Amino acid sequence: MSDRKELLQVRGLQTTFFTDDGEIPAVDNVDFSVREGEILGIVGESGCGKSVSALSIMGLVPSPPGKITGGQIIFDGKDLTKLSQKEMRKVRGNDVAMIFQEPMTSLNPLFTIGNQLMEAVLIHHKDWSKKQARNRAVEMMQLVGLPRAEELIKEYPHQLSGGMRQRVMIAMALVCDPKVLIADEPTTALDVTIQAQILQLMKELNKRLNTAVIMITHDLGVVAETCERVIVMYGGQVVEEGPVQLIFNDPQHPYTKGLIQSVPDMRFKKQRLYSIPGSVPKPGSIRTGCRFAARCEFVLDQCSVTNPDLYQTSPVHNTRCFLYEEKEVSLIDRAVVES
């Protein structure tokens, strides 16, 4: 994986909402990258900053009240946070595309499926004719497994099922061959059978088109099924990151351990389902110390005073927890000796 080119780099991203109750840091100093052809998972409870991170990358944070207040989003050598709205429109949909949570609210009910797909093509390919755009729309609908593509492009969103609308959203996101695709909870509103089909489709398209995918979800099953690497977020921060298999086999942050323990055991053991104690804090309510300290069973005295750094516990595994502070030091010392 290390020899793959990094397509997108997020460095120290800070996105703040300015409200009557004060400043709310929805995304607080977040770092991550996604490589060519990789499926990266971002997981966490509602309100942890997953979707706001995605909207920040797309330049779609509602302003007011939201604003990117720090950091960089590097794509193709350019910092997307420095681009004007006009310049960002050339990137959005063409180079970096997004599948939104609910297809029925993302598709315009007044326009046919074909018109909405063709619009995306014609915006970024101004030299294309309407016939070329229509052919491209049909091609993409066939690519995502929609039957009767020639007929479906004449229909309206309400005439399609939920699974078909989600496939249309995927086709729309891929119609301009983006290098990075952000999928924000792409299976939330779908039943289990259709969820499995959509996830399988995204994996196949990832392999066929070599498109990098950022999969945003609260479902660890989706992460295990589709992703190579995972980022766990809590309170607007990254609390753990690493390869999926390593995170599932050896979770290190107490929050990650709690999430994995909360997954129901399909062997139907007669024991109470684990739940993380306490509740998710209101965004911006914790200003000092570790964001997870109030809910953590391993809390230390320093956790309520100082927010831990993201410690590197192995060359591919990072965690934001004081329990691993010494482990990182020994790792660094060993690297120095070996060099």
Short mmCIF file of C-alpha atoms in Angstrom, two decimals:
data_model
loop_
_atom_site.label_atom_id
_atom_site.label_comp_id
_atom_site.label_asym_id
_atom_site.label_seq_id
_atom_site.Cartn_x
_atom_site.Cartn_y
_atom_site.Cartn_z
CA MET A 1 0.00 0.00 0.00
CA SER A 2 2.87 2.37 0.81
CA ASP A 3 3.91 2.62 -2.86
CA ARG A 4 0.50 4.03 -3.84
CA LYS A 5 0.32 7.72 -4.56
CA GLU A 6 -1.39 9.89 -1.94
CA LEU A 7 -4.27 11.62 -3.73
CA LEU A 8 -5.71 13.64 -0.88
CA GLN A 9 -4.05 14.93 2.27
CA VAL A 10 -5.94 16.56 5.14
CA ARG A 11 -3.60 18.37 7.52
CA GLY A 12 -4.66 20.00 10.78
CA LEU A 13 -8.21 20.62 9.53
CA GLN A 14 -10.33 22.82 11.76
CA THR A 15 -13.95 23.58 10.93
CA THR A 16 -15.86 25.81 13.33
CA PHE A 17 -19.52 26.78 13.59
CA PHE A 18 -20.18 30.27 14.93
CA THR A 19 -23.49 30.18 16.80
CA ASP A 20 -25.37 32.24 19.40
CA ASP A 21 -23.99 29.85 22.02
CA GLY A 22 -20.41 30.53 20.93
CA GLU A 23 -17.85 28.87 18.70
CA ILE A 24 -18.30 25.12 18.17
CA PRO A 25 -15.21 23.27 16.81
CA ALA A 26 -16.95 20.49 14.86
CA VAL A 27 -13.65 19.29 13.35
CA ASP A 28 -10.61 19.87 15.55
CA ASN A 29 -7.11 19.46 14.11
CA VAL A 30 -7.85 16.39 11.97
CA ASP A 31 -5.12 14.71 9.89
CA PHE A 32 -5.51 11.88 7.40
CA SER A 33 -4.72 10.94 3.82
CA VAL A 34 -6.17 8.65 1.18
CA ARG A 35 -4.14 6.80 -1.44
CA GLU A 36 -4.84 5.83 -5.02
CA GLY A 37 -7.30 2.93 -5.25
CA GLU A 38 -7.72 2.72 -1.46
CA ILE A 39 -10.97 2.42 0.49
CA LEU A 40 -10.56 4.40 3.71
CA GLY A 41 -13.20 4.13 6.42
CA ILE A 42 -14.13 6.95 8.81
CA VAL A 43 -16.22 5.65 11.70
CA GLY A 44 -17.76 7.13 14.83
CA GLU A 45 -21.02 8.08 16.52
CA SER A 46 -23.30 10.85 15.25
CA GLY A 47 -21.82 14.28 15.95
CA CYS A 48 -18.18 13.14 15.93
CA GLY A 49 -17.26 15.23 12.87
CA LYS A 50 -17.31 12.63 10.08
CA SER A 51 -19.75 14.36 7.74
CA VAL A 52 -18.41 17.85 8.49
CA SER A 53 -14.93 16.62 7.51
CA ALA A 54 -16.37 15.40 4.19
CA LEU A 55 -18.26 18.65 3.58
CA SER A 56 -15.07 20.58 4.34
CA ILE A 57 -13.20 18.62 1.66
CA MET A 58 -15.99 19.35 -0.82
CA GLY A 59 -16.18 23.02 0.10
CA LEU A 60 -19.82 22.59 1.09
CA VAL A 61 -19.79 23.62 4.76
CA PRO A 62 -22.88 25.85 5.17
CA SER A 63 -21.61 29.40 5.66
CA PRO A 64 -22.82 31.02 7.82
CA PRO A 65 -22.54 29.60 10.44
CA GLY A 66 -19.72 27.20 9.45
CA LYS A 67 -16.21 28.05 8.31
CA ILE A 68 -12.88 26.27 7.83
CA THR A 69 -10.70 28.07 10.37
CA GLY A 70 -7.43 26.19 9.99
CA GLY A 71 -5.44 23.49 8.26
CA GLN A 72 -4.98 22.38 4.68
CA ILE A 73 -6.75 20.04 2.24
CA ILE A 74 -4.18 19.17 -0.41
CA PHE A 75 -5.36 17.65 -3.69
CA ASP A 76 -3.21 17.48 -6.82
CA GLY A 77 -0.72 19.90 -5.28
CA LYS A 78 -3.40 22.51 -4.53
CA ASP A 79 -4.80 23.56 -1.17
CA LEU A 80 -8.57 23.35 -1.65
CA THR A 81 -9.17 25.69 1.29
CA LYS A 82 -7.52 28.52 -0.67
CA LEU A 83 -9.60 28.12 -3.83
CA SER A 84 -12.42 30.48 -4.78
CA GLN A 85 -15.97 29.16 -5.19
CA LYS A 86 -15.55 29.28 -8.97
CA GLU A 87 -12.30 27.28 -8.82
CA MET A 88 -13.83 24.84 -6.33
CA ARG A 89 -16.75 24.13 -8.68
CA LYS A 90 -14.24 22.80 -11.23
CA VAL A 91 -12.86 20.36 -8.66
CA ARG A 92 -16.17 19.33 -7.08
CA GLY A 93 -17.79 16.51 -9.01
CA ASN A 94 -14.95 16.33 -11.52
CA ASP A 95 -11.93 15.38 -9.38
CA VAL A 96 -13.53 14.82 -5.98
CA ALA A 97 -17.16 13.63 -5.84
CA MET A 98 -19.55 12.76 -3.03
CA ILE A 99 -22.48 10.41 -2.48
CA PHE A 100 -24.80 11.97 0.09
CA GLN A 101 -26.70 10.20 2.88
CA GLU A 102 -30.27 10.27 1.57
CA PRO A 103 -30.72 9.98 -2.22
CA MET A 104 -34.35 11.14 -2.19
CA THR A 105 -33.35 14.52 -0.75
CA SER A 106 -30.22 14.76 -2.93
CA LEU A 107 -32.00 14.16 -6.24
CA ASN A 108 -34.19 16.95 -7.61
CA PRO A 109 -37.80 15.65 -7.82
CA LEU A 110 -38.62 18.09 -10.66
CA PHE A 111 -36.07 16.76 -13.15
CA THR A 112 -35.69 13.37 -14.79
CA ILE A 113 -32.82 11.07 -13.84
CA GLY A 114 -31.29 11.60 -17.28
CA ASN A 115 -31.35 15.41 -17.01
CA GLN A 116 -29.60 15.30 -13.63
CA LEU A 117 -26.88 12.95 -14.86
CA MET A 118 -26.40 14.94 -18.07
CA GLU A 119 -26.13 18.21 -16.13
CA ALA A 120 -23.14 16.89 -14.18
CA VAL A 121 -21.41 15.94 -17.45
CA LEU A 122 -22.14 19.19 -19.29
CA ILE A 123 -20.92 21.37 -16.41
CA HIS A 124 -17.44 19.83 -16.54
CA HIS A 125 -17.30 18.95 -20.27
CA LYS A 126 -18.51 22.08 -21.99
CA ASP A 127 -17.37 20.83 -25.40
CA TRP A 128 -19.65 17.78 -25.23
CA SER A 129 -22.98 17.68 -27.08
CA LYS A 130 -26.23 16.71 -25.34
CA LYS A 131 -26.17 13.42 -27.24
CA GLN A 132 -22.70 12.61 -25.90
CA ALA A 133 -23.81 13.53 -22.38
CA ARG A 134 -26.90 11.35 -22.74
CA ASN A 135 -24.81 8.39 -23.93
CA ARG A 136 -22.49 8.88 -20.96
CA ALA A 137 -25.50 8.93 -18.60
CA VAL A 138 -26.80 5.65 -20.04
CA GLU A 139 -23.31 4.11 -19.84
CA MET A 140 -22.95 5.03 -16.16
CA MET A 141 -26.39 3.70 -15.28
CA GLN A 142 -25.48 0.41 -16.91
CA LEU A 143 -22.16 0.40 -15.06
CA VAL A 144 -23.89 0.60 -11.66
CA GLY A 145 -26.19 -2.29 -12.61
CA LEU A 146 -29.43 -0.47 -13.37
CA PRO A 147 -31.67 -2.34 -15.85
CA ARG A 148 -33.52 -0.59 -18.70
CA ALA A 149 -31.12 2.36 -18.57
CA GLU A 150 -32.53 3.84 -21.79
CA GLU A 151 -35.98 3.98 -20.20
CA LEU A 152 -34.94 4.91 -16.66
CA ILE A 153 -33.25 8.14 -17.74
CA LYS A 154 -36.73 9.43 -18.71
CA GLU A 155 -38.18 8.74 -15.26
CA TYR A 156 -38.29 10.87 -12.10
CA PRO A 157 -36.73 10.02 -8.71
CA HIS A 158 -40.08 9.14 -7.09
CA GLN A 159 -40.59 6.41 -9.70
CA LEU A 160 -37.48 4.51 -8.53
CA SER A 161 -36.98 2.36 -5.45
CA GLY A 162 -34.55 3.37 -2.69
CA GLY A 163 -31.85 1.00 -3.95
CA MET A 164 -32.22 2.26 -7.52
CA ARG A 165 -31.99 5.89 -6.37
CA GLN A 166 -28.79 5.07 -4.48
CA ARG A 167 -27.32 3.50 -7.63
CA VAL A 168 -28.27 6.67 -9.54
CA MET A 169 -26.39 8.72 -6.90
CA ILE A 170 -23.33 6.52 -7.37
CA ALA A 171 -23.59 6.88 -11.15
CA MET A 172 -23.88 10.66 -10.79
CA ALA A 173 -20.82 10.79 -8.52
CA LEU A 174 -18.75 8.69 -10.96
CA VAL A 175 -19.99 10.22 -14.22
CA CYS A 176 -16.93 12.50 -14.56
CA ASP A 177 -14.36 9.85 -13.47
CA PRO A 178 -13.33 11.47 -10.16
CA LYS A 179 -10.08 10.41 -8.53
CA VAL A 180 -11.60 10.51 -5.03
CA LEU A 181 -15.13 9.46 -4.09
CA ILE A 182 -16.59 10.33 -0.68
CA ALA A 183 -19.48 8.09 0.36
CA ASP A 184 -21.35 9.54 3.35
CA GLU A 185 -23.43 6.77 4.95
CA PRO A 186 -24.31 5.35 1.50
CA THR A 187 -26.42 2.47 2.87
CA THR A 188 -28.17 4.02 5.89
CA ALA A 189 -31.69 4.27 4.45
CA LEU A 190 -31.60 0.90 2.67
CA ASP A 191 -32.72 -2.56 3.80
CA VAL A 192 -30.08 -5.20 4.56
CA THR A 193 -30.22 -6.99 1.20
CA ILE A 194 -29.87 -3.76 -0.80
CA GLN A 195 -27.10 -2.57 1.56
CA ALA A 196 -25.06 -5.66 0.70
CA GLN A 197 -25.60 -5.06 -3.03
CA ILE A 198 -24.55 -1.39 -2.81
CA LEU A 199 -21.40 -2.23 -0.81
CA GLN A 200 -20.47 -4.97 -3.27
CA LEU A 201 -21.04 -2.55 -6.15
CA MET A 202 -18.76 0.07 -4.59
CA LYS A 203 -16.01 -2.50 -4.05
CA GLU A 204 -16.27 -3.65 -7.67
CA LEU A 205 -16.19 -0.06 -8.99
CA ASN A 206 -13.21 0.72 -6.76
CA LYS A 207 -11.27 -2.18 -8.30
CA ARG A 208 -12.42 -1.53 -11.86
CA LEU A 209 -11.91 2.25 -11.92
CA ASN A 210 -9.11 2.50 -9.31
CA THR A 211 -11.05 5.32 -7.64
CA ALA A 212 -10.03 6.12 -4.06
CA VAL A 213 -13.03 5.90 -1.72
CA ILE A 214 -13.60 7.56 1.66
CA MET A 215 -16.37 5.53 3.31
CA ILE A 216 -18.08 7.45 6.14
CA THR A 217 -20.20 5.27 8.40
CA HIS A 218 -21.22 4.48 11.97
CA ASP A 219 -21.47 0.77 11.09
CA LEU A 220 -18.40 -1.31 11.94
CA GLY A 221 -19.79 -4.12 9.77
CA VAL A 222 -19.53 -1.85 6.71
CA VAL A 223 -15.94 -0.99 7.64
CA ALA A 224 -14.98 -4.67 8.06
CA GLU A 225 -16.65 -5.57 4.75
CA THR A 226 -15.26 -2.83 2.52
CA CYS A 227 -12.30 -0.88 3.93
CA GLU A 228 -8.55 -1.40 4.01
CA ARG A 229 -7.74 1.29 6.57
CA VAL A 230 -9.95 2.96 9.17
CA ILE A 231 -10.01 6.24 11.09
CA VAL A 232 -12.02 6.36 14.33
CA MET A 233 -13.32 9.83 15.25
CA TYR A 234 -14.72 11.15 18.52
CA GLY A 235 -15.50 14.69 19.60
CA GLY A 236 -14.25 16.15 16.32
CA GLN A 237 -10.84 14.46 16.59
CA VAL A 238 -9.14 11.35 15.23
CA VAL A 239 -8.67 9.01 18.20
CA GLU A 240 -7.29 5.96 16.39
CA GLU A 241 -6.20 4.97 12.90
CA GLY A 242 -4.67 1.92 11.26
CA PRO A 243 -5.35 -1.08 9.00
CA VAL A 244 -8.84 -2.51 9.49
CA GLN A 245 -7.67 -5.99 10.53
CA LEU A 246 -5.26 -4.54 13.10
CA ILE A 247 -7.89 -2.20 14.56
CA PHE A 248 -10.42 -5.02 14.92
CA ASN A 249 -7.91 -7.52 16.35
CA ASP A 250 -6.04 -5.08 18.60
CA PRO A 251 -8.10 -1.93 19.30
CA GLN A 252 -6.16 0.42 21.54
CA HIS A 253 -8.25 3.49 22.26
CA PRO A 254 -10.94 2.84 24.91
CA TYR A 255 -13.58 4.32 22.59
CA THR A 256 -12.64 1.95 19.75
CA LYS A 257 -12.74 -0.98 22.17
CA GLY A 258 -16.20 0.11 23.29
CA LEU A 259 -17.48 0.36 19.71
CA ILE A 260 -16.26 -3.15 18.88
CA GLN A 261 -17.69 -4.60 22.12
CA SER A 262 -21.04 -2.97 21.29
CA VAL A 263 -21.46 -5.05 18.12
CA PRO A 264 -24.04 -7.83 18.73
CA ASP A 265 -22.63 -11.37 18.88
CA MET A 266 -24.35 -13.36 16.12
CA ARG A 267 -23.90 -16.56 18.14
CA PHE A 268 -26.69 -15.32 20.45
CA LYS A 269 -24.79 -15.65 23.69
CA LYS A 270 -26.97 -15.12 26.76
CA GLN A 271 -25.32 -11.96 27.99
CA ARG A 272 -26.23 -8.30 28.11
CA LEU A 273 -25.10 -6.28 25.09
CA TYR A 274 -22.26 -3.94 26.04
CA SER A 275 -22.85 -0.20 25.81
CA ILE A 276 -20.36 2.63 26.29
CA PRO A 277 -21.24 4.40 29.56
CA GLY A 278 -22.48 7.98 29.47
CA SER A 279 -23.59 9.86 26.38
CA VAL A 280 -21.96 11.73 23.50
CA PRO A 281 -21.03 15.24 24.68
CA LYS A 282 -22.51 18.25 22.93
CA PRO A 283 -20.04 19.44 20.24
CA GLY A 284 -17.73 22.07 21.68
CA SER A 285 -18.75 21.43 25.30
CA ILE A 286 -15.36 19.90 26.26
CA ARG A 287 -12.63 22.50 26.01
CA THR A 288 -9.86 20.89 28.09
CA GLY A 289 -8.59 17.36 28.52
CA CYS A 290 -9.42 14.20 26.60
CA ARG A 291 -12.78 14.33 24.82
CA PHE A 292 -13.58 10.78 25.97
CA ALA A 293 -12.44 11.10 29.61
CA ALA A 294 -15.94 11.33 31.12
CA ARG A 295 -16.94 7.98 29.55
CA CYS A 296 -13.62 6.12 29.86
CA GLU A 297 -13.10 3.24 32.31
CA PHE A 298 -9.30 3.68 32.11
CA VAL A 299 -9.28 7.44 32.85
CA LEU A 300 -6.12 8.91 34.43
CA ASP A 301 -5.73 12.14 36.42
CA GLN A 302 -4.06 13.91 33.50
CA CYS A 303 -6.92 13.04 31.11
CA SER A 304 -9.19 15.76 32.53
CA VAL A 305 -6.48 18.40 32.19
CA THR A 306 -4.53 17.63 29.01
CA ASN A 307 -5.71 16.39 25.62
CA PRO A 308 -3.38 13.55 24.53
CA ASP A 309 -1.49 13.62 21.27
CA LEU A 310 -1.97 11.02 18.54
CA TYR A 311 0.74 8.53 19.53
CA GLN A 312 2.32 6.16 17.00
CA THR A 313 2.21 2.73 18.63
CA SER A 314 3.45 0.92 15.52
CA PRO A 315 4.54 2.09 12.06
CA VAL A 316 0.93 1.76 10.84
CA HIS A 317 -1.11 2.29 14.04
CA ASN A 318 -1.82 5.56 15.89
CA THR A 319 -3.96 6.21 18.96
CA ARG A 320 -4.87 9.30 21.00
CA CYS A 321 -4.51 7.95 24.54
CA PHE A 322 -2.06 8.49 27.41
CA LEU A 323 -2.01 4.73 28.01
CA TYR A 324 0.25 4.47 24.94
CA GLU A 325 2.50 7.48 25.55
CA GLU A 326 5.40 5.35 26.80
CA LYS A 327 4.95 2.82 24.00
CA GLU A 328 5.53 5.54 21.41
CA VAL A 329 8.70 6.69 23.18
CA SER A 330 10.12 3.17 23.14
CA LEU A 331 9.19 2.87 19.45
CA ILE A 332 11.06 6.08 18.64
CA ASP A 333 14.09 5.01 20.70
CA ARG A 334 14.19 1.67 18.89
CA ALA A 335 14.03 3.40 15.50
CA VAL A 336 16.94 5.66 16.48
CA VAL A 337 19.04 2.68 17.59
CA GLU A 338 18.27 0.72 14.42
CA SER A 339 19.24 3.67 12.22
#
